[in-house]
Amino acid sequence: SIEDVATTKTLGNPDGEATAAGTFYVVKLRTWFDPKTTASWRPKEIPLIPPARRVVIVDAEGRRYWPSLAGLNAARSSGDAMIPMTTPLRPGEFFTTTLVFDLPAGVEKPRLLLTDEDPVTFLLIGHESSIFHKQVFFALTAHTGAALRVQP
């Protein structure tokens, strides 16, 4: 789920500052292992390792924007959590990680698309990444002040 979205022109501390070509979108993404989605016989102490993910922002015209390496490095220099999205989780556990995108001026209706990197999932019937499944986007609405909290 999206916990928070902020926009800024610059990121980082003075030693590692980056300036966006357009506007940095700083997205706090929460990954949660819902314990209700596991079989009753599955041991609770065994973690699940999420598959590699692909994250991209898609605008109203269908243009795609990949994470900004300069923005990520600047956010990391200021202490933001850069927890890999492949971090193992036990049922009920979660982590929050930061993603940074540099979007050009005038971008309309930016949406986050999160998919699996595993090409096999494109062929699995019912899987969210399947060619037969409609893509699911996360709306990105920038907030100021307190983070928007989305409960699982």
JSON list of C-alpha atoms in Angstrom, two decimals:
[
{"chain": "A", "resi": 1, "resn": "SER", "atom": "CA", "xyz": [0.00, 0.00, 0.00]},
{"chain": "A", "resi": 2, "resn": "ILE", "atom": "CA", "xyz": [1.04, 3.62, -0.40]},
{"chain": "A", "resi": 3, "resn": "GLU", "atom": "CA", "xyz": [1.75, 5.23, 2.97]},
{"chain": "A", "resi": 4, "resn": "ASP", "atom": "CA", "xyz": [2.78, 8.66, 1.75]},
{"chain": "A", "resi": 5, "resn": "VAL", "atom": "CA", "xyz": [3.61, 10.64, -1.37]},
{"chain": "A", "resi": 6, "resn": "ALA", "atom": "CA", "xyz": [5.56, 13.89, -1.23]},
{"chain": "A", "resi": 7, "resn": "THR", "atom": "CA", "xyz": [6.88, 16.14, -3.97]},
{"chain": "A", "resi": 8, "resn": "THR", "atom": "CA", "xyz": [10.01, 18.25, -3.85]},
{"chain": "A", "resi": 9, "resn": "LYS", "atom": "CA", "xyz": [12.54, 19.88, -6.15]},
{"chain": "A", "resi": 10, "resn": "THR", "atom": "CA", "xyz": [15.59, 18.83, -4.10]},
{"chain": "A", "resi": 11, "resn": "LEU", "atom": "CA", "xyz": [16.41, 15.85, -1.89]},
{"chain": "A", "resi": 12, "resn": "GLY", "atom": "CA", "xyz": [19.16, 14.88, 0.50]},
{"chain": "A", "resi": 13, "resn": "ASN", "atom": "CA", "xyz": [21.56, 16.54, 2.87]},
{"chain": "A", "resi": 14, "resn": "PRO", "atom": "CA", "xyz": [24.11, 19.12, 1.63]},
{"chain": "A", "resi": 15, "resn": "ASP", "atom": "CA", "xyz": [26.75, 16.43, 0.99]},
{"chain": "A", "resi": 16, "resn": "GLY", "atom": "CA", "xyz": [24.44, 14.26, -1.10]},
{"chain": "A", "resi": 17, "resn": "GLU", "atom": "CA", "xyz": [21.82, 16.66, -2.46]},
{"chain": "A", "resi": 18, "resn": "ALA", "atom": "CA", "xyz": [20.12, 16.05, -5.81]},
{"chain": "A", "resi": 19, "resn": "THR", "atom": "CA", "xyz": [17.94, 18.42, -7.81]},
{"chain": "A", "resi": 20, "resn": "ALA", "atom": "CA", "xyz": [15.14, 17.04, -9.97]},
{"chain": "A", "resi": 21, "resn": "ALA", "atom": "CA", "xyz": [14.97, 17.85, -13.67]},
{"chain": "A", "resi": 22, "resn": "GLY", "atom": "CA", "xyz": [11.22, 18.17, -13.02]},
{"chain": "A", "resi": 23, "resn": "THR", "atom": "CA", "xyz": [9.79, 17.21, -9.62]},
{"chain": "A", "resi": 24, "resn": "PHE", "atom": "CA", "xyz": [10.83, 14.37, -7.33]},
{"chain": "A", "resi": 25, "resn": "TYR", "atom": "CA", "xyz": [7.93, 12.16, -6.27]},
{"chain": "A", "resi": 26, "resn": "VAL", "atom": "CA", "xyz": [8.96, 10.45, -3.02]},
{"chain": "A", "resi": 27, "resn": "VAL", "atom": "CA", "xyz": [6.73, 7.40, -2.49]},
{"chain": "A", "resi": 28, "resn": "LYS", "atom": "CA", "xyz": [6.65, 5.50, 0.81]},
{"chain": "A", "resi": 29, "resn": "LEU", "atom": "CA", "xyz": [5.54, 1.97, -0.06]},
{"chain": "A", "resi": 30, "resn": "ARG", "atom": "CA", "xyz": [4.45, -0.52, 2.59]},
{"chain": "A", "resi": 31, "resn": "THR", "atom": "CA", "xyz": [4.88, -4.24, 1.98]},
{"chain": "A", "resi": 32, "resn": "TRP", "atom": "CA", "xyz": [2.87, -6.47, 4.30]},
{"chain": "A", "resi": 33, "resn": "PHE", "atom": "CA", "xyz": [2.49, -10.24, 4.64]},
{"chain": "A", "resi": 34, "resn": "ASP", "atom": "CA", "xyz": [-1.20, -10.72, 5.43]},
{"chain": "A", "resi": 35, "resn": "PRO", "atom": "CA", "xyz": [-1.39, -13.70, 7.82]},
{"chain": "A", "resi": 36, "resn": "LYS", "atom": "CA", "xyz": [-4.94, -14.45, 6.59]},
{"chain": "A", "resi": 37, "resn": "THR", "atom": "CA", "xyz": [-3.53, -15.43, 3.17]},
{"chain": "A", "resi": 38, "resn": "THR", "atom": "CA", "xyz": [-1.55, -18.44, 4.41]},
{"chain": "A", "resi": 39, "resn": "ALA", "atom": "CA", "xyz": [-2.64, -22.02, 4.94]},
{"chain": "A", "resi": 40, "resn": "SER", "atom": "CA", "xyz": [-3.40, -22.97, 8.54]},
{"chain": "A", "resi": 41, "resn": "TRP", "atom": "CA", "xyz": [-0.74, -25.71, 8.39]},
{"chain": "A", "resi": 42, "resn": "ARG", "atom": "CA", "xyz": [2.02, -23.32, 7.20]},
{"chain": "A", "resi": 43, "resn": "PRO", "atom": "CA", "xyz": [4.61, -22.71, 9.95]},
{"chain": "A", "resi": 44, "resn": "LYS", "atom": "CA", "xyz": [4.43, -19.08, 11.09]},
{"chain": "A", "resi": 45, "resn": "GLU", "atom": "CA", "xyz": [8.18, -18.79, 11.72]},
{"chain": "A", "resi": 46, "resn": "ILE", "atom": "CA", "xyz": [9.14, -19.46, 8.10]},
{"chain": "A", "resi": 47, "resn": "PRO", "atom": "CA", "xyz": [9.48, -16.21, 6.14]},
{"chain": "A", "resi": 48, "resn": "LEU", "atom": "CA", "xyz": [8.16, -15.63, 2.66]},
{"chain": "A", "resi": 49, "resn": "ILE", "atom": "CA", "xyz": [10.60, -14.08, 0.21]},
{"chain": "A", "resi": 50, "resn": "PRO", "atom": "CA", "xyz": [8.77, -11.71, -2.15]},
{"chain": "A", "resi": 51, "resn": "PRO", "atom": "CA", "xyz": [9.74, -11.99, -5.81]},
{"chain": "A", "resi": 52, "resn": "ALA", "atom": "CA", "xyz": [11.70, -9.24, -7.54]},
{"chain": "A", "resi": 53, "resn": "ARG", "atom": "CA", "xyz": [9.43, -6.31, -8.36]},
{"chain": "A", "resi": 54, "resn": "ARG", "atom": "CA", "xyz": [9.29, -3.79, -11.16]},
{"chain": "A", "resi": 55, "resn": "VAL", "atom": "CA", "xyz": [8.05, -0.32, -10.21]},
{"chain": "A", "resi": 56, "resn": "VAL", "atom": "CA", "xyz": [7.16, 2.37, -12.69]},
{"chain": "A", "resi": 57, "resn": "ILE", "atom": "CA", "xyz": [4.97, 5.46, -12.74]},
{"chain": "A", "resi": 58, "resn": "VAL", "atom": "CA", "xyz": [2.55, 5.73, -15.64]},
{"chain": "A", "resi": 59, "resn": "ASP", "atom": "CA", "xyz": [0.96, 9.09, -16.48]},
{"chain": "A", "resi": 60, "resn": "ALA", "atom": "CA", "xyz": [-2.41, 9.88, -18.11]},
{"chain": "A", "resi": 61, "resn": "GLU", "atom": "CA", "xyz": [-0.87, 9.60, -21.59]},
{"chain": "A", "resi": 62, "resn": "GLY", "atom": "CA", "xyz": [0.69, 6.19, -20.87]},
{"chain": "A", "resi": 63, "resn": "ARG", "atom": "CA", "xyz": [4.28, 7.46, -20.57]},
{"chain": "A", "resi": 64, "resn": "ARG", "atom": "CA", "xyz": [6.42, 5.47, -18.13]},
{"chain": "A", "resi": 65, "resn": "TYR", "atom": "CA", "xyz": [8.90, 6.81, -15.60]},
{"chain": "A", "resi": 66, "resn": "TRP", "atom": "CA", "xyz": [11.42, 4.59, -13.81]},
{"chain": "A", "resi": 67, "resn": "PRO", "atom": "CA", "xyz": [12.89, 5.27, -10.35]},
{"chain": "A", "resi": 68, "resn": "SER", "atom": "CA", "xyz": [15.54, 7.99, -10.20]},
{"chain": "A", "resi": 69, "resn": "LEU", "atom": "CA", "xyz": [18.94, 6.69, -9.10]},
{"chain": "A", "resi": 70, "resn": "ALA", "atom": "CA", "xyz": [20.08, 10.23, -8.21]},
{"chain": "A", "resi": 71, "resn": "GLY", "atom": "CA", "xyz": [16.89, 10.76, -6.20]},
{"chain": "A", "resi": 72, "resn": "LEU", "atom": "CA", "xyz": [17.24, 7.42, -4.40]},
{"chain": "A", "resi": 73, "resn": "ASN", "atom": "CA", "xyz": [20.86, 8.15, -3.50]},
{"chain": "A", "resi": 74, "resn": "ALA", "atom": "CA", "xyz": [19.93, 11.61, -2.19]},
{"chain": "A", "resi": 75, "resn": "ALA", "atom": "CA", "xyz": [17.07, 10.19, -0.12]},
{"chain": "A", "resi": 76, "resn": "ARG", "atom": "CA", "xyz": [19.42, 7.54, 1.27]},
{"chain": "A", "resi": 77, "resn": "SER", "atom": "CA", "xyz": [21.95, 10.25, 2.22]},
{"chain": "A", "resi": 78, "resn": "SER", "atom": "CA", "xyz": [19.29, 11.93, 4.35]},
{"chain": "A", "resi": 79, "resn": "GLY", "atom": "CA", "xyz": [18.51, 8.69, 6.20]},
{"chain": "A", "resi": 80, "resn": "ASP", "atom": "CA", "xyz": [15.43, 7.41, 4.33]},
{"chain": "A", "resi": 81, "resn": "ALA", "atom": "CA", "xyz": [14.86, 3.67, 4.54]},
{"chain": "A", "resi": 82, "resn": "MET", "atom": "CA", "xyz": [15.95, 1.86, 1.40]},
{"chain": "A", "resi": 83, "resn": "ILE", "atom": "CA", "xyz": [14.74, -1.59, 2.39]},
{"chain": "A", "resi": 84, "resn": "PRO", "atom": "CA", "xyz": [14.81, -3.95, -0.60]},
{"chain": "A", "resi": 85, "resn": "MET", "atom": "CA", "xyz": [11.36, -5.08, -1.73]},
{"chain": "A", "resi": 86, "resn": "THR", "atom": "CA", "xyz": [12.65, -8.67, -1.67]},
{"chain": "A", "resi": 87, "resn": "THR", "atom": "CA", "xyz": [13.13, -8.57, 2.12]},
{"chain": "A", "resi": 88, "resn": "PRO", "atom": "CA", "xyz": [11.74, -11.79, 3.68]},
{"chain": "A", "resi": 89, "resn": "LEU", "atom": "CA", "xyz": [8.62, -11.42, 5.84]},
{"chain": "A", "resi": 90, "resn": "ARG", "atom": "CA", "xyz": [6.88, -13.67, 8.35]},
{"chain": "A", "resi": 91, "resn": "PRO", "atom": "CA", "xyz": [3.06, -13.62, 8.56]},
{"chain": "A", "resi": 92, "resn": "GLY", "atom": "CA", "xyz": [1.93, -10.29, 10.03]},
{"chain": "A", "resi": 93, "resn": "GLU", "atom": "CA", "xyz": [5.25, -8.49, 9.42]},
{"chain": "A", "resi": 94, "resn": "PHE", "atom": "CA", "xyz": [5.71, -5.45, 7.20]},
{"chain": "A", "resi": 95, "resn": "PHE", "atom": "CA", "xyz": [8.32, -2.96, 6.09]},
{"chain": "A", "resi": 96, "resn": "THR", "atom": "CA", "xyz": [8.22, 0.45, 4.47]},
{"chain": "A", "resi": 97, "resn": "THR", "atom": "CA", "xyz": [10.62, 1.48, 1.74]},
{"chain": "A", "resi": 98, "resn": "THR", "atom": "CA", "xyz": [11.17, 4.69, -0.17]},
{"chain": "A", "resi": 99, "resn": "LEU", "atom": "CA", "xyz": [10.95, 5.04, -3.95]},
{"chain": "A", "resi": 100, "resn": "VAL", "atom": "CA", "xyz": [11.92, 8.23, -5.78]},
{"chain": "A", "resi": 101, "resn": "PHE", "atom": "CA", "xyz": [10.88, 9.26, -9.29]},
{"chain": "A", "resi": 102, "resn": "ASP", "atom": "CA", "xyz": [11.85, 12.40, -11.23]},
{"chain": "A", "resi": 103, "resn": "LEU", "atom": "CA", "xyz": [8.73, 13.41, -13.16]},
{"chain": "A", "resi": 104, "resn": "PRO", "atom": "CA", "xyz": [8.71, 16.19, -15.76]},
{"chain": "A", "resi": 105, "resn": "ALA", "atom": "CA", "xyz": [6.62, 19.33, -15.28]},
{"chain": "A", "resi": 106, "resn": "GLY", "atom": "CA", "xyz": [3.03, 18.99, -16.41]},
{"chain": "A", "resi": 107, "resn": "VAL", "atom": "CA", "xyz": [2.64, 15.26, -15.73]},
{"chain": "A", "resi": 108, "resn": "GLU", "atom": "CA", "xyz": [-1.04, 14.46, -15.26]},
{"chain": "A", "resi": 109, "resn": "LYS", "atom": "CA", "xyz": [-2.53, 11.69, -13.12]},
{"chain": "A", "resi": 110, "resn": "PRO", "atom": "CA", "xyz": [0.65, 9.82, -12.16]},
{"chain": "A", "resi": 111, "resn": "ARG", "atom": "CA", "xyz": [-0.06, 6.26, -11.02]},
{"chain": "A", "resi": 112, "resn": "LEU", "atom": "CA", "xyz": [2.30, 3.65, -9.59]},
{"chain": "A", "resi": 113, "resn": "LEU", "atom": "CA", "xyz": [2.40, 0.25, -11.27]},
{"chain": "A", "resi": 114, "resn": "LEU", "atom": "CA", "xyz": [4.00, -2.57, -9.27]},
{"chain": "A", "resi": 115, "resn": "THR", "atom": "CA", "xyz": [4.53, -5.89, -11.05]},
{"chain": "A", "resi": 116, "resn": "ASP", "atom": "CA", "xyz": [6.60, -9.06, -10.70]},
{"chain": "A", "resi": 117, "resn": "GLU", "atom": "CA", "xyz": [9.88, -9.44, -12.56]},
{"chain": "A", "resi": 118, "resn": "ASP", "atom": "CA", "xyz": [9.32, -13.20, -13.01]},
{"chain": "A", "resi": 119, "resn": "PRO", "atom": "CA", "xyz": [8.24, -13.80, -16.63]},
{"chain": "A", "resi": 120, "resn": "VAL", "atom": "CA", "xyz": [6.38, -16.98, -15.66]},
{"chain": "A", "resi": 121, "resn": "THR", "atom": "CA", "xyz": [3.72, -14.90, -13.87]},
{"chain": "A", "resi": 122, "resn": "PHE", "atom": "CA", "xyz": [2.65, -13.43, -17.22]},
{"chain": "A", "resi": 123, "resn": "LEU", "atom": "CA", "xyz": [1.23, -16.83, -18.11]},
{"chain": "A", "resi": 124, "resn": "LEU", "atom": "CA", "xyz": [-0.41, -17.75, -14.79]},
{"chain": "A", "resi": 125, "resn": "ILE", "atom": "CA", "xyz": [-4.19, -17.48, -15.03]},
{"chain": "A", "resi": 126, "resn": "GLY", "atom": "CA", "xyz": [-5.53, -15.25, -12.26]},
{"chain": "A", "resi": 127, "resn": "HIS", "atom": "CA", "xyz": [-2.13, -13.78, -11.37]},
{"chain": "A", "resi": 128, "resn": "GLU", "atom": "CA", "xyz": [-2.04, -9.98, -11.18]},
{"chain": "A", "resi": 129, "resn": "SER", "atom": "CA", "xyz": [0.84, -9.87, -13.70]},
{"chain": "A", "resi": 130, "resn": "SER", "atom": "CA", "xyz": [-0.92, -12.17, -16.18]},
{"chain": "A", "resi": 131, "resn": "ILE", "atom": "CA", "xyz": [-1.58, -10.88, -19.69]},
{"chain": "A", "resi": 132, "resn": "PHE", "atom": "CA", "xyz": [-5.22, -11.80, -19.01]},
{"chain": "A", "resi": 133, "resn": "HIS", "atom": "CA", "xyz": [-5.50, -9.62, -15.88]},
{"chain": "A", "resi": 134, "resn": "LYS", "atom": "CA", "xyz": [-6.23, -5.90, -15.92]},
{"chain": "A", "resi": 135, "resn": "GLN", "atom": "CA", "xyz": [-3.31, -3.89, -14.54]},
{"chain": "A", "resi": 136, "resn": "VAL", "atom": "CA", "xyz": [-3.80, -2.50, -11.04]},
{"chain": "A", "resi": 137, "resn": "PHE", "atom": "CA", "xyz": [-2.45, 1.01, -10.39]},
{"chain": "A", "resi": 138, "resn": "PHE", "atom": "CA", "xyz": [-1.90, 2.94, -7.17]},
{"chain": "A", "resi": 139, "resn": "ALA", "atom": "CA", "xyz": [-3.01, 6.58, -7.40]},
{"chain": "A", "resi": 140, "resn": "LEU", "atom": "CA", "xyz": [-0.32, 9.04, -6.33]},
{"chain": "A", "resi": 141, "resn": "THR", "atom": "CA", "xyz": [-1.64, 12.08, -4.53]},
{"chain": "A", "resi": 142, "resn": "ALA", "atom": "CA", "xyz": [1.03, 14.23, -2.93]},
{"chain": "A", "resi": 143, "resn": "HIS", "atom": "CA", "xyz": [0.42, 15.10, 0.72]},
{"chain": "A", "resi": 144, "resn": "THR", "atom": "CA", "xyz": [2.04, 17.58, 3.02]},
{"chain": "A", "resi": 145, "resn": "GLY", "atom": "CA", "xyz": [2.51, 17.20, 6.75]},
{"chain": "A", "resi": 146, "resn": "ALA", "atom": "CA", "xyz": [1.63, 13.84, 8.35]},
{"chain": "A", "resi": 147, "resn": "ALA", "atom": "CA", "xyz": [1.90, 10.73, 6.22]},
{"chain": "A", "resi": 148, "resn": "LEU", "atom": "CA", "xyz": [-1.27, 9.22, 4.83]},
{"chain": "A", "resi": 149, "resn": "ARG", "atom": "CA", "xyz": [-1.69, 5.90, 6.63]},
{"chain": "A", "resi": 150, "resn": "VAL", "atom": "CA", "xyz": [-3.30, 3.03, 4.78]},
{"chain": "A", "resi": 151, "resn": "GLN", "atom": "CA", "xyz": [-4.23, 0.07, 6.95]},
{"chain": "A", "resi": 152, "resn": "PRO", "atom": "CA", "xyz": [-3.86, -3.43, 5.49]}
]
